[in-house]
Short mmCIF file of C-alpha atoms in Angstrom, two decimals:
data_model
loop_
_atom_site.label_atom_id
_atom_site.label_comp_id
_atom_site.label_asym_id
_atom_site.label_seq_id
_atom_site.Cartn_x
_atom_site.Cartn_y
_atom_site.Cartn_z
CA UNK A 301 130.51 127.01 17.74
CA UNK A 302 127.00 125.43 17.44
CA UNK A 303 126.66 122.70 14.53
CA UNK A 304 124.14 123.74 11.76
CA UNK A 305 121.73 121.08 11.56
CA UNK A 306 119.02 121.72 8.80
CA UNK A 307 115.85 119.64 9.02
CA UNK A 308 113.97 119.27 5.79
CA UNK A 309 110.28 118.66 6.72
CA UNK A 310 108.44 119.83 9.18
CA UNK A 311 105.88 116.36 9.60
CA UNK A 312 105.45 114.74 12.98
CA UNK A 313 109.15 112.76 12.55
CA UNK A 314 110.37 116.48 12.44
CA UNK A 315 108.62 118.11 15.35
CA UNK A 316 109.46 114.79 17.58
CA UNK A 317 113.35 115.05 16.36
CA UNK A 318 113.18 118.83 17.68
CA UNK A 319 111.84 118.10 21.14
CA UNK A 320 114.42 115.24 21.48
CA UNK A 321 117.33 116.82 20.44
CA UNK A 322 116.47 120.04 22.84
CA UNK A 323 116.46 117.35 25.63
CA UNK A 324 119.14 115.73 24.46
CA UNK A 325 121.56 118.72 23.80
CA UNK A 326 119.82 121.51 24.06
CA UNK A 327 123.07 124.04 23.84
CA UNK A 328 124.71 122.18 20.89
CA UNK A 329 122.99 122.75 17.68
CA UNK A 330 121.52 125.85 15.70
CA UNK A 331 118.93 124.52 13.87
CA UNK A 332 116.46 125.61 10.90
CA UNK A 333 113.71 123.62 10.12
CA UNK A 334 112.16 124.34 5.97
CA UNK A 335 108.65 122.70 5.47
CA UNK A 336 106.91 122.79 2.25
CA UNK A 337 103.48 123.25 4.09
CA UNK A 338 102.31 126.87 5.02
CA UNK A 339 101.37 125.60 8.55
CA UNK A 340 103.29 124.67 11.31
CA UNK A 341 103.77 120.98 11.96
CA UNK A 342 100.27 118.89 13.09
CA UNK A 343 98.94 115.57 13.51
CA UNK A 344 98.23 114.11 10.49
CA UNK A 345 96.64 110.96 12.54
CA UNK A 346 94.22 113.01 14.01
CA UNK A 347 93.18 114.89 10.36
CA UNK A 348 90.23 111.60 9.97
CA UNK A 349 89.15 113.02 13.70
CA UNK A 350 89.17 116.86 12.42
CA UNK A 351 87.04 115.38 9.69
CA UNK A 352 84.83 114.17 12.08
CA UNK A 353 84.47 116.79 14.17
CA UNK A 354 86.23 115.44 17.48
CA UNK A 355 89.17 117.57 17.63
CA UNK A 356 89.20 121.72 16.70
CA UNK A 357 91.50 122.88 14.00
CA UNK A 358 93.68 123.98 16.65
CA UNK A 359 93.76 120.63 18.55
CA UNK A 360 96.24 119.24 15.62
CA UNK A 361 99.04 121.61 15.42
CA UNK A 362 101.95 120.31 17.20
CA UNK A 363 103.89 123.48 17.62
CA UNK A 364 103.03 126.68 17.65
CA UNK A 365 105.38 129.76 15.84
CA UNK A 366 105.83 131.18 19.74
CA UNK A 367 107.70 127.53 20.48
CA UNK A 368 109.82 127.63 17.39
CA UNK A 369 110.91 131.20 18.82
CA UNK A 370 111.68 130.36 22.31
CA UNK A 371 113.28 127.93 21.69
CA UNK A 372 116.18 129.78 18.87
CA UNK A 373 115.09 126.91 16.30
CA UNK A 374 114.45 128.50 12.99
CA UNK A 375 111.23 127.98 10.87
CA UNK A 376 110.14 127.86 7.28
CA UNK A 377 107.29 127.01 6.13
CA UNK A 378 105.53 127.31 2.57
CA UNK A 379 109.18 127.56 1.03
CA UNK A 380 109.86 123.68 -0.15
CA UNK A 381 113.48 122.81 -0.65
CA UNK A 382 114.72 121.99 -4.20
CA UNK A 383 118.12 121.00 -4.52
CA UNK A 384 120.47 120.14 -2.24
CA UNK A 385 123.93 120.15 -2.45
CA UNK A 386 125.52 117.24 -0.87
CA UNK A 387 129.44 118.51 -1.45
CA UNK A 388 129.16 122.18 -0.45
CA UNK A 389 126.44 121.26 2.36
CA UNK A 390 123.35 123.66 1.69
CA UNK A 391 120.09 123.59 -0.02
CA UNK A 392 118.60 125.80 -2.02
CA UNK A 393 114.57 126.80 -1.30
CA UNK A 394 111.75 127.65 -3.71
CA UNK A 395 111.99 131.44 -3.02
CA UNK A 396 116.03 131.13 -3.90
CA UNK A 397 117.19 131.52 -0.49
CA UNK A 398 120.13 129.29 0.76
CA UNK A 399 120.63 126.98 3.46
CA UNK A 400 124.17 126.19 4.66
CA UNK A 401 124.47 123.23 7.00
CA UNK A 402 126.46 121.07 8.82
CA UNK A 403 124.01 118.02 9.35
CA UNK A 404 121.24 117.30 7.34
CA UNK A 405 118.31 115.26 8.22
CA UNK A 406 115.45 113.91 5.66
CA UNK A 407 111.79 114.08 7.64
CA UNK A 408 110.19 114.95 4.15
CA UNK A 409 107.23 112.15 4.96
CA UNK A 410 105.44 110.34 1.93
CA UNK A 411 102.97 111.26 -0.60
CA UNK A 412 100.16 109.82 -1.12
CA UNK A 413 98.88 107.40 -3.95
CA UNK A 414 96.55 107.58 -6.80
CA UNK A 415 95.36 104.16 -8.46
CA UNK A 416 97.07 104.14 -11.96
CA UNK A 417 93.62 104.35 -13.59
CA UNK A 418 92.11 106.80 -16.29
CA UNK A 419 90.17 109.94 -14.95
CA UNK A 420 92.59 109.79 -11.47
CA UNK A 421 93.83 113.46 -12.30
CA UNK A 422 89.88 115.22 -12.93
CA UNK A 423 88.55 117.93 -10.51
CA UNK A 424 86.74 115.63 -7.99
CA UNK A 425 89.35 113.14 -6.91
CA UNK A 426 91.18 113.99 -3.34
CA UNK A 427 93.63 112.25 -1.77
CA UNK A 428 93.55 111.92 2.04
CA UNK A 429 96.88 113.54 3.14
CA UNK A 430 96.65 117.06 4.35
CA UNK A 431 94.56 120.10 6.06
CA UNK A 432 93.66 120.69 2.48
CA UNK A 433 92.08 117.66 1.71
CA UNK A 434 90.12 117.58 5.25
CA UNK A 435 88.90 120.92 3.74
CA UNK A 436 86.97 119.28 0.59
CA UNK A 437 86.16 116.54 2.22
CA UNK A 438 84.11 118.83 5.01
CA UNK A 439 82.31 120.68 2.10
CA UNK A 440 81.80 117.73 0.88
CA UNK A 441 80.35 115.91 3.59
CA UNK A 442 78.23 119.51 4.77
CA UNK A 443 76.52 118.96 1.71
CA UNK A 444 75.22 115.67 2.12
CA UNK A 445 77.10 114.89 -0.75
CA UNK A 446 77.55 111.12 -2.32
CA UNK A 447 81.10 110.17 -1.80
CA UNK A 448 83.24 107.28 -2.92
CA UNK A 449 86.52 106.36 -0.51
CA UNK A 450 88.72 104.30 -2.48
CA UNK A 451 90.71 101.89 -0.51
CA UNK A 452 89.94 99.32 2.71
CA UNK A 453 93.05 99.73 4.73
CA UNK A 454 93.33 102.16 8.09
CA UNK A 455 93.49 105.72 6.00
CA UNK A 456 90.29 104.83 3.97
CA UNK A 457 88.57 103.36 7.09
CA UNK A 458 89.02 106.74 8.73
CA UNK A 459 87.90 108.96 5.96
CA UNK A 460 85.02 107.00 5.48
CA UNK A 461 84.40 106.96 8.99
CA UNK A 462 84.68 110.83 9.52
CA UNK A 463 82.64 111.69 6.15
CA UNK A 464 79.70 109.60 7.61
CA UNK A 465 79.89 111.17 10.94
CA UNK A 466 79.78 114.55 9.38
CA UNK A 467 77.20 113.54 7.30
CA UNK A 468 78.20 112.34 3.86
CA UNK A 469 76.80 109.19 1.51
CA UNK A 470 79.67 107.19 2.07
CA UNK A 471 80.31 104.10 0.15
CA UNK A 472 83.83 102.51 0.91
CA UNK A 473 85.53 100.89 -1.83
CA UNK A 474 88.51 97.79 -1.59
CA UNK A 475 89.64 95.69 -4.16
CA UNK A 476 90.44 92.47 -1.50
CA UNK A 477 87.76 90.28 -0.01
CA UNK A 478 88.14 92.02 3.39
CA UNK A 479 89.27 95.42 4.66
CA UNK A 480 92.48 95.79 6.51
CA UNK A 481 93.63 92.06 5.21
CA UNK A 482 97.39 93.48 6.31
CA UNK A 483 96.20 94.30 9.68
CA UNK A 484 93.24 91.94 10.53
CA UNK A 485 92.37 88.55 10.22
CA UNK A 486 88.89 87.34 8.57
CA UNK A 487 87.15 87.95 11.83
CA UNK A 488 88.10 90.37 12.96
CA UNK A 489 87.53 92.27 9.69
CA UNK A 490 84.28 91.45 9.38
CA UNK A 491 83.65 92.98 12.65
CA UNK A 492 84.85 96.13 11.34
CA UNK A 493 82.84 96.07 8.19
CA UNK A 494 79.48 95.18 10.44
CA UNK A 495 80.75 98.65 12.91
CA UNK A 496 81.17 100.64 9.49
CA UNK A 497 78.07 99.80 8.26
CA UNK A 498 76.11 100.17 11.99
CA UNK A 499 77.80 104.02 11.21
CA UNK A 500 76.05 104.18 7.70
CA UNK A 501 79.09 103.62 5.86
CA UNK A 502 78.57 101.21 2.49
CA UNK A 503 81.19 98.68 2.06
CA UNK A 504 81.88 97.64 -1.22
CA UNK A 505 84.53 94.33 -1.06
CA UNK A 506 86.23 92.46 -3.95
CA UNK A 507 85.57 95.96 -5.99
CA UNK A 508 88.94 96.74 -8.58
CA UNK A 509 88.49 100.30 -9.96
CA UNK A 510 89.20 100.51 -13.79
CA UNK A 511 88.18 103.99 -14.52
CA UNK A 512 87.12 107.57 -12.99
CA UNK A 513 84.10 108.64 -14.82
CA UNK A 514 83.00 111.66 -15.63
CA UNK A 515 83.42 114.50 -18.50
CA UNK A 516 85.41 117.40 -17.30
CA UNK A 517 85.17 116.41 -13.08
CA UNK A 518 84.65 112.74 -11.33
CA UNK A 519 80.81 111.85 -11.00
CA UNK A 520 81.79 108.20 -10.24
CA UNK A 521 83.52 104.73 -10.54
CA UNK A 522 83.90 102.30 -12.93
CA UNK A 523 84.50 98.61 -11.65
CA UNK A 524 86.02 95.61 -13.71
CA UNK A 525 83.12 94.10 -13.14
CA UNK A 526 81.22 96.50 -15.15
CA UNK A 527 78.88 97.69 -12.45
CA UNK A 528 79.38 101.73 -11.59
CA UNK A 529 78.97 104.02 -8.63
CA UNK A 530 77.88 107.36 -9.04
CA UNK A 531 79.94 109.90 -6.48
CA UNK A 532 80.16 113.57 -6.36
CA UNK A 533 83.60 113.05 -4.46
CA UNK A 534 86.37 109.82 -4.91
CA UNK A 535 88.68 109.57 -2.39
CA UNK A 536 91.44 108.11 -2.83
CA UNK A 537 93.29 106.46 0.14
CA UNK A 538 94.59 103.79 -0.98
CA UNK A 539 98.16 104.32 0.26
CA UNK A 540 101.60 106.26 0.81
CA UNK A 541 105.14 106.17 -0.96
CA UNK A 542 108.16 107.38 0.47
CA UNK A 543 109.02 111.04 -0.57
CA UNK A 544 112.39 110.53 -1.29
CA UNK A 545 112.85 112.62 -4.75
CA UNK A 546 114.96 115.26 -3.38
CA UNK A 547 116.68 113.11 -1.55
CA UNK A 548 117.98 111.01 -4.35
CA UNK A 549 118.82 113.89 -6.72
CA UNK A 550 121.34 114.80 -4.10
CA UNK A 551 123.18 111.48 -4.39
CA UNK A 552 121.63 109.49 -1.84
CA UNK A 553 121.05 105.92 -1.89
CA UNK A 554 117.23 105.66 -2.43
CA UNK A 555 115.10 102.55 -2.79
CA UNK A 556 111.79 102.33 -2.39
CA UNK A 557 112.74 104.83 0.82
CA UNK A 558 116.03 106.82 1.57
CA UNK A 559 118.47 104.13 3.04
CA UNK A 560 119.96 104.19 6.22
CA UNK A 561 122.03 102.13 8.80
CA UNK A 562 121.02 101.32 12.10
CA UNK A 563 122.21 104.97 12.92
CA UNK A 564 119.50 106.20 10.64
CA UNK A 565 122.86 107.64 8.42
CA UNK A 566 122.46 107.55 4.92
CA UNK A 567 125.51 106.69 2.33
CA UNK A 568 126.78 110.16 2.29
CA UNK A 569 128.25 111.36 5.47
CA UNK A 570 126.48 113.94 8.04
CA UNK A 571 123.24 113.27 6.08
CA UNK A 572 120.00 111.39 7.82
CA UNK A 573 117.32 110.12 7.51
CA UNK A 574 113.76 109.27 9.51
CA UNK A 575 110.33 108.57 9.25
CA UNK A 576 108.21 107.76 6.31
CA UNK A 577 110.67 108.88 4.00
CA UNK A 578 113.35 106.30 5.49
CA UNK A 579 114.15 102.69 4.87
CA UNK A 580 115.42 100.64 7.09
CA UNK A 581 116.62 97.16 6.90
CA UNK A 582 114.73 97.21 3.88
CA UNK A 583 111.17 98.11 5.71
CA UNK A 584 109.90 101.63 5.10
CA UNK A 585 107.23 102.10 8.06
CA UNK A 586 105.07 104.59 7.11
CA UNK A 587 103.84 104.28 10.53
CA UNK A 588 104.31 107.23 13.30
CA UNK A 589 105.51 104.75 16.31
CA UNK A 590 108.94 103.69 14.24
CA UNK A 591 108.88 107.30 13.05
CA UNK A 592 109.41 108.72 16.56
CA UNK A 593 111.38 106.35 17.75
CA UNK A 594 113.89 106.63 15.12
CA UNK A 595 113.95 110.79 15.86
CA UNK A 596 114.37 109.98 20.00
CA UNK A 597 117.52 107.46 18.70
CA UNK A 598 118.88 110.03 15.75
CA UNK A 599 118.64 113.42 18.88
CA UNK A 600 120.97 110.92 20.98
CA UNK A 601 123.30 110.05 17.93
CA UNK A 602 123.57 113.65 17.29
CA UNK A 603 124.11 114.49 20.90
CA UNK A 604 127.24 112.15 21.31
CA UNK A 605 125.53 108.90 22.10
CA UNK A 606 125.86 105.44 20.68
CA UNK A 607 122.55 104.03 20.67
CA UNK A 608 120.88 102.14 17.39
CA UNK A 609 117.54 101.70 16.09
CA UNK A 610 117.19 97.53 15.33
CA UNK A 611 113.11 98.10 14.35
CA UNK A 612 110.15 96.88 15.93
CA UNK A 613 107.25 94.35 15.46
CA UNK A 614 104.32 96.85 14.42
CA UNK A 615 101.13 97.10 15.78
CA UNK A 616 97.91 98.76 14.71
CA UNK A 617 95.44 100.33 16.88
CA UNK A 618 92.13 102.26 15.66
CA UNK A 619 88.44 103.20 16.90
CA UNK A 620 86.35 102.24 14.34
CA UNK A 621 82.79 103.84 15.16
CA UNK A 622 83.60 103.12 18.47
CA UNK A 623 84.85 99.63 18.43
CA UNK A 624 88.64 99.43 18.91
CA UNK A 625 90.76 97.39 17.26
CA UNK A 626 94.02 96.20 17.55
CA UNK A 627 96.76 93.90 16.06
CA UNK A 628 100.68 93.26 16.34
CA UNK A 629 103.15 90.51 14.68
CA UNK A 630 101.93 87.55 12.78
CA UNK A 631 98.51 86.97 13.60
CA UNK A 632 97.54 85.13 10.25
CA UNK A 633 96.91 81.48 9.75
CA UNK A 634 100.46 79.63 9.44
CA UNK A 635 100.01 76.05 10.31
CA UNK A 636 103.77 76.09 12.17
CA UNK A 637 102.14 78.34 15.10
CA UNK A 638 99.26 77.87 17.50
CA UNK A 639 96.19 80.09 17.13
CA UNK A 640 94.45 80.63 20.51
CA UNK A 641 90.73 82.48 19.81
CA UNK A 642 87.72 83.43 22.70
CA UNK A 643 84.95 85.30 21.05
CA UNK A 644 82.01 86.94 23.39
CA UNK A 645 79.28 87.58 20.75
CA UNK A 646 77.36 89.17 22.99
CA UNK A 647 80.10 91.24 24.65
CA UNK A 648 81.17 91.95 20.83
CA UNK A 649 84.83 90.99 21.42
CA UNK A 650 87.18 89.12 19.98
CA UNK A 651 90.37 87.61 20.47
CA UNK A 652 93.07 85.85 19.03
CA UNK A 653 96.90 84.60 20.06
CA UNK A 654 99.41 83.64 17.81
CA UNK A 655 102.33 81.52 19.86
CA UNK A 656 105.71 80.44 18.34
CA UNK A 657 106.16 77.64 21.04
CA UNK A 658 106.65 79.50 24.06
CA UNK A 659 106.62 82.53 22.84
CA UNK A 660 103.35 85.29 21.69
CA UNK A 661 104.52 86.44 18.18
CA UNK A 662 101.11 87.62 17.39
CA UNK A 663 97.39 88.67 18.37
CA UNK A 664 94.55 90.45 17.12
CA UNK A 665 91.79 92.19 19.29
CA UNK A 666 88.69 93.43 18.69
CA UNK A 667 86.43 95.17 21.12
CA UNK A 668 88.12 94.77 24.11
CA UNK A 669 91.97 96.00 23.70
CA UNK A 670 92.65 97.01 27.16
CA UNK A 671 95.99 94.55 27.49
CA UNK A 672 96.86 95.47 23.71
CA UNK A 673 100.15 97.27 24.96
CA UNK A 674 100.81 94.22 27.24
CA UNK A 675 100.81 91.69 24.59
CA UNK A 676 102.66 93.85 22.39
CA UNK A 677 105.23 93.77 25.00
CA UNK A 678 105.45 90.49 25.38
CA UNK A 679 105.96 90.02 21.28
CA UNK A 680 108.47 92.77 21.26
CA UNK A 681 110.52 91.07 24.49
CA UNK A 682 110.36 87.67 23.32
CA UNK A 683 109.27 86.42 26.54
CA UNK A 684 108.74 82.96 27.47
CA UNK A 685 105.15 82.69 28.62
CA UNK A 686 105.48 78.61 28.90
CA UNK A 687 104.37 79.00 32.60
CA UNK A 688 101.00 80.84 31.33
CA UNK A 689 100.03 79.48 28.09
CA UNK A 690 96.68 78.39 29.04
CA UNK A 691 95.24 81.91 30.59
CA UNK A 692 97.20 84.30 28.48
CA UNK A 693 93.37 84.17 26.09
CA UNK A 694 92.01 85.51 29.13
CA UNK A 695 93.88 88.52 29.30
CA UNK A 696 96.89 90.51 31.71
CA UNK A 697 95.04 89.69 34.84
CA UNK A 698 94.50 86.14 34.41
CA UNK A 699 98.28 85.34 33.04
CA UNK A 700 100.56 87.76 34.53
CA UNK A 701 101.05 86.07 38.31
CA UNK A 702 101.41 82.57 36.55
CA UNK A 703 104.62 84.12 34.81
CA UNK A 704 106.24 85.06 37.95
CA UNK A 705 109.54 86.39 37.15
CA UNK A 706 109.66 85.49 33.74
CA UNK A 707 108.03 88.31 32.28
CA UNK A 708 109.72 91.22 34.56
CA UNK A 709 113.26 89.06 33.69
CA UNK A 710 112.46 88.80 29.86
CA UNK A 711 115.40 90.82 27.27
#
């Protein structure tokens, strides 16, 4: 008899954990999949692209209904669960219809959050999370309106991006001295600020929001400073929490994520966790590389296997306005590790290694990030690059043959 494996969420971390689990053991499981969303699963990292107008509507749907039906896995969308039930295994939906299961996994994602400010709840203020938000943002942006993204990491970066492409006043707003200060180093932040700006996008640094103005909807921002900017539209991107309410009503451990073990199992047995929602080791990603890694390693648990997930180094990778950037490890200034940097001003690149010894725990690249996956593989290995140290600036090509064996040898 097939095991009843329920899947609340239906995210990317959900639609990965399906395709896995039908390679893994495709016979073994009946499966139903509830997702508080009316639509089928999509790509939430290419909604800032939507925005812009580089993908179709289409384009960002992972599954269609058809694939759900061929392949006997059971879909619900628009009905959120509410309660589960942890001893008699089943959870109850909005619409009052029950859900027995075996297994039970947790791909519920994050929401987003809104500054703890006054005027954060008026008509006017968005978060950057869903189709529906891509939808005001769009009429927003098709009206030439003046809009105010709250928030300098990679989320607000893309939505101002994609409002200025589509034709929106964009002025980006970020508390810090320099946008992405968790991804990017000085330089190579102010490399993104100049490309944001080349697209017409207003960057507005060391900015703290105090208040949403406006009578009955937003019509701007408030600063500590006492300055003001007027907006017909505030974003707010200025990040994500675990969604892990449900979760935690049902008795599971729940810190700032749900917890789980290296086998992504939570403190109650037959119930998992993955993506955003999860913590692991104390680290809640938030990221979709760890997120479908840890449904590929979950499918094989299921399946029989003994395989764990021990994390990763993460990496960020992005197209601002056409200059790609990209970072991985610890790339910031710690004065126990050598800092290689090469910068082409004319070329517009820039790059920097971080080395532990003999070993790359770090870089950041900016406008060329062709070896970006190569370095990130030498991080993630460990591997001694002793034999290379003075061409690995100069990219795959340069060091590679000087490691020899090395690399191909490293665990």
């Amino acid at each position: 008899m097939a095991t009843k494996v329920l899947i609340i969420g239906n995210g990317m971390a959900s639609v990965r954990l399906l395709e896995c689990l039908l390679r893994h053991a495709p016979e073994r499981f009946s499966i139903t999949v509830a997702g508080a969303e009316p639509t089928e699963g999509y790509n939430r990292v290419l909604l800032s692209a939507l925005l812009a107008q580089d993908v179709a509507e289409q384009d960002v749907i992972l599954k269609d209904r058809g694939w759900y039906e061929q392949n006997g896995i059971t879909l619900i969308s628009g009905d959120p669960v509410m309660t589960v039930d942890a001893v008699m295994r089943c959870a109850t939906l909005a619409s009052g219809l029950c859900l027995a299961f075996d297994q039970c996994v947790f791909a519920t994602g994050s929401h987003p959050i809104r500054l703890p400010v006054p005027g954060m709840d008026k008509p006017g203020v968005i978060t950057f999370r869903d189709l529906p938000d891509v939808a005001a943002m769009e009429q927003a942006a098709d009206r030439g309106q003046r809009v105010a993204v709250i928030g300098g990491g990679l989320l607000g970066i893309e939505a101002a991006y994609g409002l200025a492409k589509r034709g929106a006043d964009v002025t980006l707003v970020h508390v810090m001295e320099r946008l992405m200060e968790r991804q990017l180093d000085a330089a190579a932040a102010n490399l993104v600020k100049k490309a944001l700006a080349a697209r017409n996008v207003k960057v507005l640094l060391a900015h703290q929001t105090l208040e949403v103005t406006g009578e009955e909807i937003a019509d701007g921002l408030l600063f500590a400073d006492g300055t003001r900017l007027k907006a017909d539209l505030v974003v707010c991107a200025v990040g994500i929490r675990p969604n892990a309410d449900l979760a935690k009503t049902a008795g599971l451990a729940v810190n700032r994520g749900i917890v789980v073990d290296d086998a992504l199992r939570t403190n109650i047995t037959g119930f998992h966790a993955i993506g955003e929602c999860a913590e692991h080791r104390g680290i809640a990603y938030g990221l979709v590389e760890p997120a479908y890694a840890q449904a590929d390693i979950l499918a094989r648990q299921l399946a029989g296997e003994c395989v764990n997930f021990e994390g990763m180094v993460l990496a960020t990778n992005l197209k601002v306005s056409g200059l790609p950037v990209f970072s991985a490890g610890n790339f910031m200034n710690d004065p126990a590790l050598q800092s290689v940097l090469l910068t082409e001003r004319k070329a517009g690149t820039y790059r920097k290694l971080v080395l532990d010894g003999d070993r790359l725990v770090g870089c950041v690249l900016v406008g060329n990030t062709d070896d970006a996956l190569w370095y990130l593989d030498l991080i993630r290995r460990g591997t001694d690059v002793s034999q290379a140290r003075h061409l690995m600036i100069h990219g795959r090509d340069f060091a590679e043959p000087a490691l020899g064996g090395s690399y191909d040898q490293a665990a």
